[in-house]
Short mmCIF file of C-alpha atoms in Angstrom, two decimals:
data_model
loop_
_atom_site.label_atom_id
_atom_site.label_comp_id
_atom_site.label_asym_id
_atom_site.label_seq_id
_atom_site.Cartn_x
_atom_site.Cartn_y
_atom_site.Cartn_z
CA MET P 27 -21.67 -7.90 -10.10
CA THR P 28 -24.28 -10.45 -8.58
CA PRO P 29 -23.87 -14.27 -7.98
CA LYS P 30 -25.86 -15.06 -11.33
CA GLU P 31 -23.59 -12.41 -13.50
CA VAL P 32 -20.77 -13.99 -11.99
CA MET P 33 -22.41 -16.91 -12.78
CA ASP P 34 -24.23 -15.75 -16.47
CA LEU P 35 -20.01 -14.80 -16.68
CA ILE P 36 -18.41 -18.13 -16.42
CA LYS P 37 -20.63 -20.05 -18.84
CA GLY P 38 -20.28 -16.54 -21.50
CA LYS P 39 -16.00 -17.63 -20.84
CA ASN P 40 -16.10 -20.86 -20.60
CA ILE P 41 -14.39 -21.15 -17.54
CA GLU P 42 -12.76 -24.02 -16.89
CA ILE P 43 -11.87 -22.84 -13.15
CA VAL P 44 -12.99 -20.67 -10.28
CA ASP P 45 -9.82 -18.95 -8.70
CA LEU P 46 -9.92 -17.41 -4.53
CA LYS P 47 -7.84 -15.30 -2.92
CA PHE P 48 -7.79 -13.22 0.86
CA GLN P 49 -5.19 -11.42 2.31
CA ASP P 50 -3.69 -13.11 5.44
CA PHE P 51 -1.87 -10.65 8.21
CA PRO P 52 0.62 -8.51 6.52
CA GLY P 53 -0.92 -8.01 3.56
CA THR P 54 0.10 -10.57 1.19
CA TRP P 55 -2.45 -12.87 -1.09
CA GLN P 56 -2.97 -16.22 -0.73
CA HIS P 57 -4.94 -18.44 -2.84
CA PHE P 58 -6.85 -21.39 -3.88
CA SER P 59 -8.47 -23.43 -7.11
CA ILE P 60 -11.99 -24.82 -7.40
CA PRO P 61 -12.37 -26.56 -10.90
CA ILE P 62 -16.62 -25.87 -12.41
CA SER P 63 -18.56 -28.24 -11.47
CA GLU P 64 -17.71 -26.95 -7.42
CA VAL P 65 -19.12 -23.75 -8.24
CA THR P 66 -22.19 -23.37 -7.91
CA PRO P 67 -24.69 -20.24 -6.38
CA ASP P 68 -24.63 -21.66 -3.18
CA ILE P 69 -20.71 -20.93 -2.39
CA PHE P 70 -21.93 -17.13 -2.38
CA ASP P 71 -23.60 -17.58 0.62
CA GLU P 72 -22.41 -20.31 2.38
CA GLY P 73 -18.58 -20.39 1.80
CA LEU P 74 -15.79 -23.16 0.87
CA GLY P 75 -14.14 -24.75 4.03
CA PHE P 76 -9.36 -24.54 4.23
CA ASP P 77 -7.36 -25.00 6.59
CA GLY P 78 -6.04 -21.15 7.54
CA SER P 79 -3.26 -22.24 10.28
CA SER P 80 -0.53 -21.38 7.87
CA ILE P 81 -1.71 -18.88 7.89
CA ARG P 82 0.33 -16.06 8.51
CA GLY P 83 -0.32 -13.92 11.52
CA TRP P 84 -4.27 -15.72 11.88
CA GLN P 85 -5.27 -18.25 13.82
CA ALA P 86 -3.19 -21.67 16.01
CA ILE P 87 -3.06 -25.17 15.04
CA HIS P 88 -6.09 -25.56 17.44
CA ALA P 89 -8.87 -22.70 15.75
CA SER P 90 -7.45 -23.25 11.93
CA ASP P 91 -10.89 -24.85 10.81
CA MET P 92 -11.86 -20.47 7.61
CA MET P 93 -13.95 -20.08 5.36
CA VAL P 94 -13.97 -18.17 2.04
CA VAL P 95 -16.99 -16.30 1.31
CA PRO P 96 -16.88 -15.03 -2.76
CA GLU P 97 -17.36 -11.04 -3.22
CA PRO P 98 -19.02 -11.55 -6.23
CA VAL P 99 -17.98 -7.83 -7.05
CA THR P 100 -14.31 -8.90 -7.55
CA ALA P 101 -14.70 -11.19 -10.28
CA ILE P 102 -12.82 -10.99 -13.12
CA VAL P 103 -10.82 -13.21 -16.03
CA ASP P 104 -7.49 -14.37 -14.55
CA PRO P 105 -4.74 -13.05 -17.55
CA PHE P 106 -2.58 -14.63 -16.37
CA THR P 107 -3.00 -18.23 -16.22
CA GLU P 108 -3.10 -20.83 -18.90
CA ARG P 109 -6.48 -22.47 -18.28
CA PRO P 110 -9.71 -19.72 -18.24
CA THR P 111 -10.11 -18.44 -15.12
CA LEU P 112 -12.48 -16.82 -12.53
CA SER P 113 -10.72 -14.84 -9.72
CA MET P 114 -13.10 -13.73 -7.09
CA ILE P 115 -12.21 -11.56 -3.91
CA CYS P 116 -13.57 -13.53 -0.41
CA ASN P 117 -14.50 -12.67 2.79
CA ILE P 118 -12.85 -14.89 5.74
CA VAL P 119 -15.39 -16.70 7.81
CA ASP P 120 -16.00 -18.51 10.88
CA PRO P 121 -17.71 -21.87 9.65
CA VAL P 122 -19.18 -22.14 13.38
CA THR P 123 -20.44 -19.12 13.76
CA ARG P 124 -20.73 -17.17 10.72
CA GLU P 125 -18.62 -13.98 12.00
CA ARG P 126 -16.35 -12.63 9.66
CA TYR P 127 -12.56 -13.60 11.24
CA SER P 128 -11.48 -10.40 12.70
CA ARG P 129 -8.33 -10.75 11.22
CA ASP P 130 -9.60 -10.72 8.25
CA PRO P 131 -7.50 -7.55 6.60
CA ARG P 132 -10.87 -7.04 4.28
CA TYR P 133 -13.10 -6.94 7.85
CA VAL P 134 -11.14 -3.89 9.25
CA ALA P 135 -12.08 -2.12 6.12
CA ASP P 136 -15.47 -3.10 6.07
CA LYS P 137 -15.72 -2.28 9.54
CA ALA P 138 -14.13 0.80 8.63
CA GLU P 139 -17.06 2.14 6.58
CA SER P 140 -19.60 1.64 8.15
CA TYR P 141 -18.31 3.61 11.00
CA LEU P 142 -17.71 6.19 8.68
CA LYS P 143 -22.05 6.20 8.31
CA SER P 144 -23.00 5.37 11.25
CA THR P 145 -20.71 8.53 12.67
CA GLY P 146 -23.81 10.36 10.49
CA ILE P 147 -20.23 12.47 9.16
CA GLY P 148 -19.82 11.29 5.88
CA ASP P 149 -21.11 7.75 4.15
CA VAL P 150 -18.04 7.70 1.39
CA ALA P 151 -14.21 7.92 2.21
CA TYR P 152 -12.32 7.97 -0.79
CA PHE P 153 -8.69 6.92 -1.34
CA GLY P 154 -6.47 7.80 -4.29
CA PRO P 155 -3.28 5.37 -3.72
CA GLU P 156 -0.14 6.41 -5.58
CA ALA P 157 1.70 3.38 -5.06
CA GLU P 158 6.24 3.88 -6.94
CA PHE P 159 8.07 0.37 -7.51
CA PHE P 160 10.60 -1.02 -8.92
CA ILE P 161 11.24 -2.91 -12.71
CA LEU P 162 14.02 -4.22 -12.29
CA ASP P 163 15.97 -7.40 -13.88
CA GLY P 164 16.44 -9.32 -10.85
CA VAL P 165 17.01 -9.44 -7.82
CA ARG P 166 19.57 -11.91 -5.59
CA PHE P 167 19.49 -12.36 -2.39
CA ASP P 168 20.42 -14.46 0.59
CA GLN P 169 22.01 -14.65 4.57
CA ASN P 170 23.42 -17.22 6.91
CA ALA P 171 25.31 -17.41 10.50
CA HIS P 172 28.54 -16.57 8.16
CA CYS P 173 27.43 -13.68 5.44
CA GLY P 174 24.36 -12.17 4.25
CA PHE P 175 24.34 -10.48 0.93
CA TYR P 176 22.30 -8.88 -1.36
CA TYR P 177 22.36 -7.84 -5.50
CA VAL P 178 20.11 -5.89 -7.41
CA GLU P 179 19.72 -6.55 -11.63
CA SER P 180 18.96 -3.60 -13.57
CA GLU P 181 20.46 -2.91 -17.06
CA GLU P 182 18.96 0.65 -16.79
CA GLY P 183 20.81 1.57 -13.51
CA ILE P 184 23.53 4.45 -13.93
CA TRP P 185 26.66 1.91 -12.23
CA GLU P 186 26.02 -0.59 -15.15
CA SER P 187 26.84 2.61 -17.27
CA GLY P 188 30.62 1.54 -17.68
CA SER P 189 29.96 -2.41 -18.30
CA ASP P 190 31.10 -4.96 -20.74
CA ARG P 191 29.00 -7.05 -20.79
CA GLY P 192 26.84 -6.97 -24.37
CA PRO P 193 26.79 -3.85 -26.30
CA ASN P 194 26.04 -0.57 -23.41
CA LEU P 195 24.20 1.32 -25.17
CA GLY P 196 24.58 4.00 -22.68
CA HIS P 197 21.08 6.00 -21.90
CA LYS P 198 20.92 5.29 -18.04
CA PRO P 199 19.10 7.75 -15.83
CA ARG P 200 21.26 9.49 -13.76
CA HIS P 201 20.85 8.86 -9.48
CA LYS P 202 17.19 11.30 -8.79
CA GLU P 203 17.23 12.47 -12.60
CA GLY P 204 14.92 9.32 -13.61
CA TYR P 205 10.97 11.49 -13.90
CA PHE P 206 10.01 12.26 -17.00
CA PRO P 207 12.96 10.45 -19.37
CA VAL P 208 11.67 9.75 -23.05
CA ALA P 209 12.32 6.58 -24.34
CA PRO P 210 15.28 5.54 -25.43
CA THR P 211 16.39 6.56 -21.93
CA ASP P 212 12.99 5.30 -19.98
CA SER P 213 13.39 1.67 -21.37
CA GLN P 214 9.98 0.79 -19.89
CA GLN P 215 7.23 2.11 -21.61
CA ASP P 216 5.51 -0.88 -23.14
CA ILE P 217 5.96 -2.64 -20.33
CA ARG P 218 3.55 0.25 -17.65
CA THR P 219 1.60 0.69 -20.87
CA GLU P 220 0.89 -3.93 -20.80
CA MET P 221 -0.08 -3.35 -17.33
CA ILE P 222 -2.55 -0.39 -17.37
CA LEU P 223 -4.12 -2.10 -20.72
CA GLU P 224 -4.20 -5.24 -18.19
CA MET P 225 -5.63 -3.04 -15.82
CA GLU P 226 -8.11 -2.13 -17.73
CA LYS P 227 -8.74 -4.73 -18.32
CA ALA P 228 -9.86 -6.03 -15.24
CA GLY P 229 -11.75 -2.94 -13.80
CA ILE P 230 -9.12 -1.10 -13.24
CA GLN P 231 -9.88 3.44 -13.67
CA VAL P 232 -5.84 4.70 -14.46
CA GLU P 233 -4.86 7.40 -15.18
CA LYS P 234 -1.30 7.96 -15.92
CA HIS P 235 1.63 5.85 -15.49
CA HIS P 236 5.17 7.00 -16.39
CA HIS P 237 9.23 6.84 -15.03
CA GLU P 238 10.07 7.98 -11.42
CA VAL P 239 12.29 9.53 -10.02
CA ALA P 240 15.68 7.12 -9.32
CA THR P 241 17.51 5.38 -11.71
CA ALA P 242 16.95 1.43 -12.36
CA GLY P 243 13.79 1.59 -13.25
CA GLN P 244 11.20 3.00 -10.57
CA ALA P 245 7.71 3.02 -12.24
CA GLU P 246 4.39 4.19 -11.06
CA ILE P 247 0.83 4.50 -12.23
CA ASP P 248 -1.49 6.36 -11.02
CA MET P 249 -5.22 4.44 -10.82
CA ARG P 250 -8.42 6.50 -9.96
CA TYR P 251 -9.50 6.62 -6.90
CA ASP P 252 -12.48 4.21 -5.51
CA SER P 253 -14.52 3.55 -1.95
CA LEU P 254 -12.32 2.36 0.63
CA THR P 255 -12.21 -0.98 0.68
CA ARG P 256 -12.92 -1.32 -3.16
CA MET P 257 -9.71 0.92 -3.27
CA ALA P 258 -7.84 -1.48 -1.35
CA ASP P 259 -9.21 -4.51 -3.45
CA LYS P 260 -7.86 -2.44 -6.52
CA MET P 261 -4.79 -2.16 -4.94
CA MET P 262 -4.27 -5.59 -4.52
CA LEU P 263 -5.01 -6.20 -7.87
CA TYR P 264 -2.75 -3.72 -9.14
CA LYS P 265 0.02 -5.57 -7.59
CA TYR P 266 -0.53 -9.00 -8.85
CA ILE P 267 -0.54 -7.30 -12.14
CA CYS P 268 2.91 -5.46 -11.58
CA LYS P 269 4.00 -8.15 -10.53
CA ASN P 270 2.86 -11.17 -12.94
CA VAL P 271 3.54 -8.59 -16.06
CA ALA P 272 6.63 -7.57 -15.38
CA LEU P 273 7.47 -11.52 -14.98
CA ARG P 274 6.26 -12.27 -18.98
CA TYR P 275 8.91 -9.91 -20.22
CA GLY P 276 11.50 -11.67 -18.46
CA LYS P 277 11.48 -8.66 -15.28
CA THR P 278 10.85 -8.46 -11.75
CA VAL P 279 8.67 -5.93 -9.45
CA THR P 280 9.53 -4.85 -6.20
CA PHE P 281 7.13 -2.23 -3.89
CA MET P 282 9.71 -3.05 -0.98
CA PRO P 283 9.89 1.48 -0.27
CA LYS P 284 13.94 1.22 -0.75
CA PRO P 285 16.30 -1.67 -2.64
CA ILE P 286 18.26 1.26 -3.58
CA PHE P 287 20.53 3.24 -1.58
CA GLY P 288 22.16 6.88 -2.68
CA ASP P 289 18.18 7.04 -4.48
CA ASN P 290 14.69 7.51 -3.48
CA GLY P 291 12.34 5.23 -2.69
CA SER P 292 9.31 3.90 -3.23
CA GLY P 293 5.99 5.66 -1.76
CA MET P 294 2.96 5.41 -1.59
CA HIS P 295 1.38 8.79 -1.79
CA THR P 296 -2.63 8.70 -0.42
CA HIS P 297 -5.68 10.81 -1.80
CA GLN P 298 -8.19 10.90 0.21
CA SER P 299 -11.13 13.18 1.47
CA ILE P 300 -14.97 12.78 2.89
CA TRP P 301 -18.33 12.88 1.31
CA LYS P 302 -21.59 12.76 2.10
CA ALA P 303 -25.64 12.34 0.21
CA GLY P 304 -22.52 12.62 -3.48
CA GLN P 305 -21.39 16.52 -2.23
CA PRO P 306 -17.97 16.60 -0.66
CA LEU P 307 -17.02 17.87 2.80
CA PHE P 308 -13.58 19.13 2.39
CA ALA P 309 -14.51 21.95 0.13
CA GLY P 310 -14.72 25.09 1.52
CA ASN P 311 -12.60 28.70 2.38
CA LYS P 312 -10.14 27.88 4.81
CA TYR P 313 -7.21 28.02 3.87
CA ALA P 314 -6.63 26.38 0.49
CA GLY P 315 -10.09 26.11 -0.53
CA ILE P 316 -10.53 23.45 2.18
CA SER P 317 -13.16 23.08 4.63
CA ASP P 318 -12.91 23.69 8.70
CA THR P 319 -14.08 19.06 8.66
CA CYS P 320 -10.82 18.74 5.64
CA LEU P 321 -8.08 20.62 8.71
CA TYR P 322 -9.69 18.77 11.60
CA TYR P 323 -9.64 15.89 9.35
CA ILE P 324 -5.31 17.03 8.51
CA GLY P 325 -5.15 17.34 12.47
CA GLY P 326 -6.22 13.29 12.95
CA ILE P 327 -3.65 12.28 10.38
CA LEU P 328 -0.89 14.61 12.33
CA LYS P 329 -1.70 13.84 15.51
CA HIS P 330 -2.38 9.72 15.35
CA ALA P 331 0.69 9.86 12.08
CA PRO P 332 3.51 7.50 13.97
CA ALA P 333 0.84 5.36 15.51
CA LEU P 334 -0.38 5.30 12.03
CA CYS P 335 3.41 4.25 10.84
CA ALA P 336 2.90 1.19 12.51
CA PHE P 337 0.61 0.35 9.43
CA VAL P 338 1.42 3.08 6.61
CA ALA P 339 4.86 2.82 6.88
CA PRO P 340 5.40 -0.99 8.14
CA THR P 341 8.26 -2.23 7.13
CA THR P 342 12.10 -2.26 8.21
CA ASN P 343 12.80 -1.59 5.48
CA SER P 344 10.11 2.41 5.39
CA TYR P 345 12.52 3.41 7.20
CA LYS P 346 15.79 4.13 5.21
CA ARG P 347 12.65 5.68 3.29
CA LEU P 348 11.51 7.55 5.25
CA VAL P 349 15.20 9.49 6.43
CA PRO P 350 16.08 13.54 8.21
CA GLY P 351 16.77 15.90 4.79
CA PHE P 352 16.08 13.30 2.23
CA GLU P 353 13.21 13.03 -0.04
CA ALA P 354 10.34 11.65 1.78
CA PRO P 355 8.21 13.94 3.69
CA VAL P 356 8.99 13.19 7.87
CA ASN P 357 8.59 16.16 8.57
CA LEU P 358 4.80 16.22 10.08
CA ALA P 359 3.27 19.11 8.89
CA TYR P 360 0.68 20.27 6.06
CA SER P 361 0.69 22.22 3.05
CA SER P 362 -0.09 22.85 -0.61
CA ARG P 363 1.71 22.25 -3.47
CA ASN P 364 4.41 21.64 -1.49
CA ARG P 365 5.78 18.15 -1.73
CA SER P 366 7.99 18.07 1.10
CA ALA P 367 5.65 18.21 3.88
CA GLY P 368 4.10 15.02 5.12
CA VAL P 369 0.51 16.02 4.29
CA ARG P 370 -0.21 18.35 1.62
CA ILE P 371 -3.51 19.88 -0.68
CA PRO P 372 -3.41 19.34 -4.38
CA LEU P 373 -4.14 22.22 -6.59
CA TYR P 374 -4.64 20.48 -9.54
CA SER P 375 -8.14 21.69 -10.06
CA PRO P 376 -10.17 24.27 -8.63
CA SER P 377 -13.53 22.38 -9.12
CA PRO P 378 -14.60 22.01 -4.86
CA LYS P 379 -14.65 17.38 -5.87
CA ALA P 380 -11.17 18.01 -6.98
CA LYS P 381 -10.53 19.18 -3.11
CA ARG P 382 -8.57 15.80 -0.97
CA ILE P 383 -5.81 15.99 0.92
CA GLU P 384 -2.72 14.36 0.41
CA VAL P 385 -0.46 12.43 2.95
CA ARG P 386 2.72 11.44 1.54
CA PHE P 387 4.90 9.29 4.39
CA PRO P 388 3.28 5.39 3.17
CA ASP P 389 4.38 3.27 1.45
CA PRO P 390 3.77 0.28 -0.77
CA SER P 391 4.89 -2.30 1.71
CA CYS P 392 1.09 -1.56 3.42
CA ASN P 393 -1.54 -4.20 4.03
CA PRO P 394 -3.76 -1.29 2.10
CA TYR P 395 -7.22 -2.51 3.84
CA LEU P 396 -5.02 -1.64 7.54
CA ALA P 397 -3.49 1.31 5.56
CA PHE P 398 -6.94 2.73 4.41
CA ALA P 399 -8.76 2.02 7.52
CA ALA P 400 -6.07 3.77 9.82
CA MET P 401 -5.65 6.63 8.69
CA LEU P 402 -10.28 7.18 8.38
CA MET P 403 -9.62 6.37 11.96
CA ALA P 404 -7.13 8.67 12.17
CA GLY P 405 -8.77 11.67 10.51
CA LEU P 406 -12.69 10.68 11.67
CA ASP P 407 -11.22 11.31 15.37
CA GLY P 408 -9.84 14.19 13.89
CA ILE P 409 -13.63 15.87 13.26
CA GLN P 410 -14.77 14.21 16.66
CA ASN P 411 -12.43 15.70 18.55
CA LYS P 412 -12.05 19.61 16.24
CA ILE P 413 -8.14 18.65 16.80
CA GLU P 414 -6.48 22.03 15.40
CA PRO P 415 -3.14 20.82 12.33
CA GLY P 416 -1.45 24.45 14.04
CA GLU P 417 -1.18 26.86 10.90
CA PRO P 418 0.09 25.34 7.04
CA LEU P 419 4.34 25.51 6.68
CA ASP P 420 4.56 26.50 3.21
CA LYS P 421 8.43 27.31 3.03
CA ASN P 422 9.91 24.36 1.60
CA LEU P 423 10.46 21.77 4.95
CA TYR P 424 13.87 21.03 3.96
CA ASP P 425 15.52 24.22 4.21
CA LEU P 426 14.31 25.57 7.54
CA PRO P 427 17.57 26.96 9.86
CA PRO P 428 17.83 24.21 12.12
CA GLU P 429 15.78 26.06 15.30
CA GLU P 430 12.25 26.25 13.30
CA LEU P 431 12.41 22.81 12.21
CA ALA P 432 13.41 21.43 15.95
CA LYS P 433 9.84 23.12 16.23
CA VAL P 434 7.94 20.56 13.51
CA PRO P 435 7.71 17.19 14.58
CA SER P 436 8.02 13.82 12.47
CA CYS P 437 7.65 10.85 11.68
CA PRO P 438 9.14 7.73 13.69
CA ALA P 439 12.85 7.14 12.58
CA SER P 440 12.44 3.23 13.08
CA LEU P 441 10.18 0.42 13.04
CA GLU P 442 10.35 0.29 16.72
CA ALA P 443 9.20 3.39 16.94
CA SER P 444 5.78 3.13 16.01
CA LEU P 445 4.92 0.18 16.68
CA TYR P 446 5.99 1.69 19.90
CA ALA P 447 3.69 4.55 19.17
CA LEU P 448 0.79 2.33 18.78
CA GLU P 449 1.28 1.05 21.82
CA LYS P 450 0.83 3.72 23.18
CA ASP P 451 -1.67 5.55 20.68
CA HIS P 452 -5.22 3.47 19.14
CA GLU P 453 -8.15 4.41 21.15
CA PHE P 454 -9.00 6.33 18.00
CA LEU P 455 -8.91 2.96 16.21
CA THR P 456 -10.89 1.30 17.43
CA LYS P 457 -13.43 2.73 18.03
CA GLY P 458 -16.99 0.83 16.68
CA SER P 459 -14.53 -2.26 16.71
CA VAL P 460 -13.23 -1.16 13.35
CA PHE P 461 -9.72 -2.36 14.80
CA THR P 462 -10.10 -4.51 17.56
CA GLN P 463 -7.49 -5.00 20.46
CA ASP P 464 -7.01 -8.22 19.48
CA VAL P 465 -6.09 -7.28 15.85
CA ILE P 466 -3.61 -4.57 17.67
CA ASP P 467 -1.64 -7.57 19.51
CA THR P 468 -1.36 -9.18 17.44
CA TRP P 469 -0.20 -6.45 15.08
CA LEU P 470 2.11 -5.60 17.08
CA ASP P 471 3.52 -8.87 18.28
CA TYR P 472 3.53 -10.52 14.39
CA LYS P 473 6.19 -7.42 13.81
CA ARG P 474 8.04 -7.68 16.53
CA THR P 475 9.44 -11.01 16.55
CA LYS P 476 8.59 -11.73 12.89
CA GLU P 477 10.73 -8.82 11.42
CA CYS P 478 11.67 -5.91 13.73
CA ASP P 479 13.87 -8.55 15.71
CA PRO P 480 16.03 -10.96 13.17
CA VAL P 481 16.49 -7.38 11.76
CA ARG P 482 17.66 -6.63 14.39
CA LEU P 483 19.66 -9.71 15.58
CA ARG P 484 22.30 -9.90 11.84
CA PRO P 485 24.88 -8.53 11.78
CA HIS P 486 24.05 -5.85 9.03
CA PRO P 487 26.80 -6.18 5.49
CA TYR P 488 27.97 -2.07 6.57
CA GLU P 489 28.61 -2.97 9.70
CA PHE P 490 31.88 -4.62 8.65
CA ALA P 491 32.89 -1.84 7.06
CA LEU P 492 32.32 0.60 9.96
CA TYR P 493 34.39 -1.46 12.48
CA TYR P 494 36.27 -4.73 11.17
CA ASP P 495 39.03 -2.70 11.92
CA CYS P 496 37.88 -1.40 15.65
#
């Protein structure tokens, strides 16, 4: 969509408000709205000013003036506002230099795509995330000096099987038995259907939706792949639509990787491939029908996986999911079909156009612009340096004997460990100034001071069960 087409859409839909969205540094949408009287074609070039001093991870108060420049291709009619509202995602620009702001995550994604083209390796990177999430009936949590708790509410939760509230009709998925049951066990068919219908109205092509493995309303909606930055745009819209449709039903959605103990967490398996001149580069005659280029890309992902985790599994809660011996693919190996490997080569179709890899350790708490860009940069480093990924492991990695499993590297066990890995290994990210050193340093500082330290300093409820009588 061009600026003129956006202006025509505004007139054709009788739009009254234009909502301008952008991302803070950790990965949450922010916005402000303007009346239609303020909307002219000039905003697509000149932008609109705002105060960025309170945006997480951005500039200090002395350099807080920023500008948003709307991206017309992202324009949609917002389905959740009472008055007719047009929504657009924006790029962030410095009002003095007119250059794009280095800490704008969307700029990092754009630079990663430009860097791919500059290498001559390919001209487009396709990404297809499979984001899982929970649709809950409610959640309560608090933390202060003398107490801390959380309480997840779900009529689907197996723990409600003995509840005497209302008529208890049963049909609750048992732990790890929520994959593909029909109604009434799957109680959220209509909610997910409404989610995908809203996604399609917003220009997101959806392939399928279904109940996921865990009890308590775990869900997955799969989008059709797209180029890196546009897929990150769609991932943000995906979250927005899921949360707001759930709100219509009086429910709440969380993309937190591990909200429930003893059952599967929510991952974001991310399919990816590189194309050039309309041809797929990952198809070939090597293992599982892939090319040397694809093998080297896998080599880069596996080599840099500990550092990648700082962006693709970026919360302390991520490492409640990435636990050896449980459902998460923490082992840094590759395989065809085998879902216990950190990188999988899907074999759904023999078509060369379908040849891709699936990186399985990311989760949906990530900032998709930074996560997709980081994975592309790791893969490109593998191609440029011909990093061999080693031999594939086609065994069930969870059943390997200890002496054999010890030879397989694994993901870091904590956010602190992944940040340390990023601190030691980030040159592959700074090629072409895709990730500036300022972005790396700010990410490390923010995650350590705003997330790791606050969690580390507070007593955990289970510590009382372990140690109160010591």
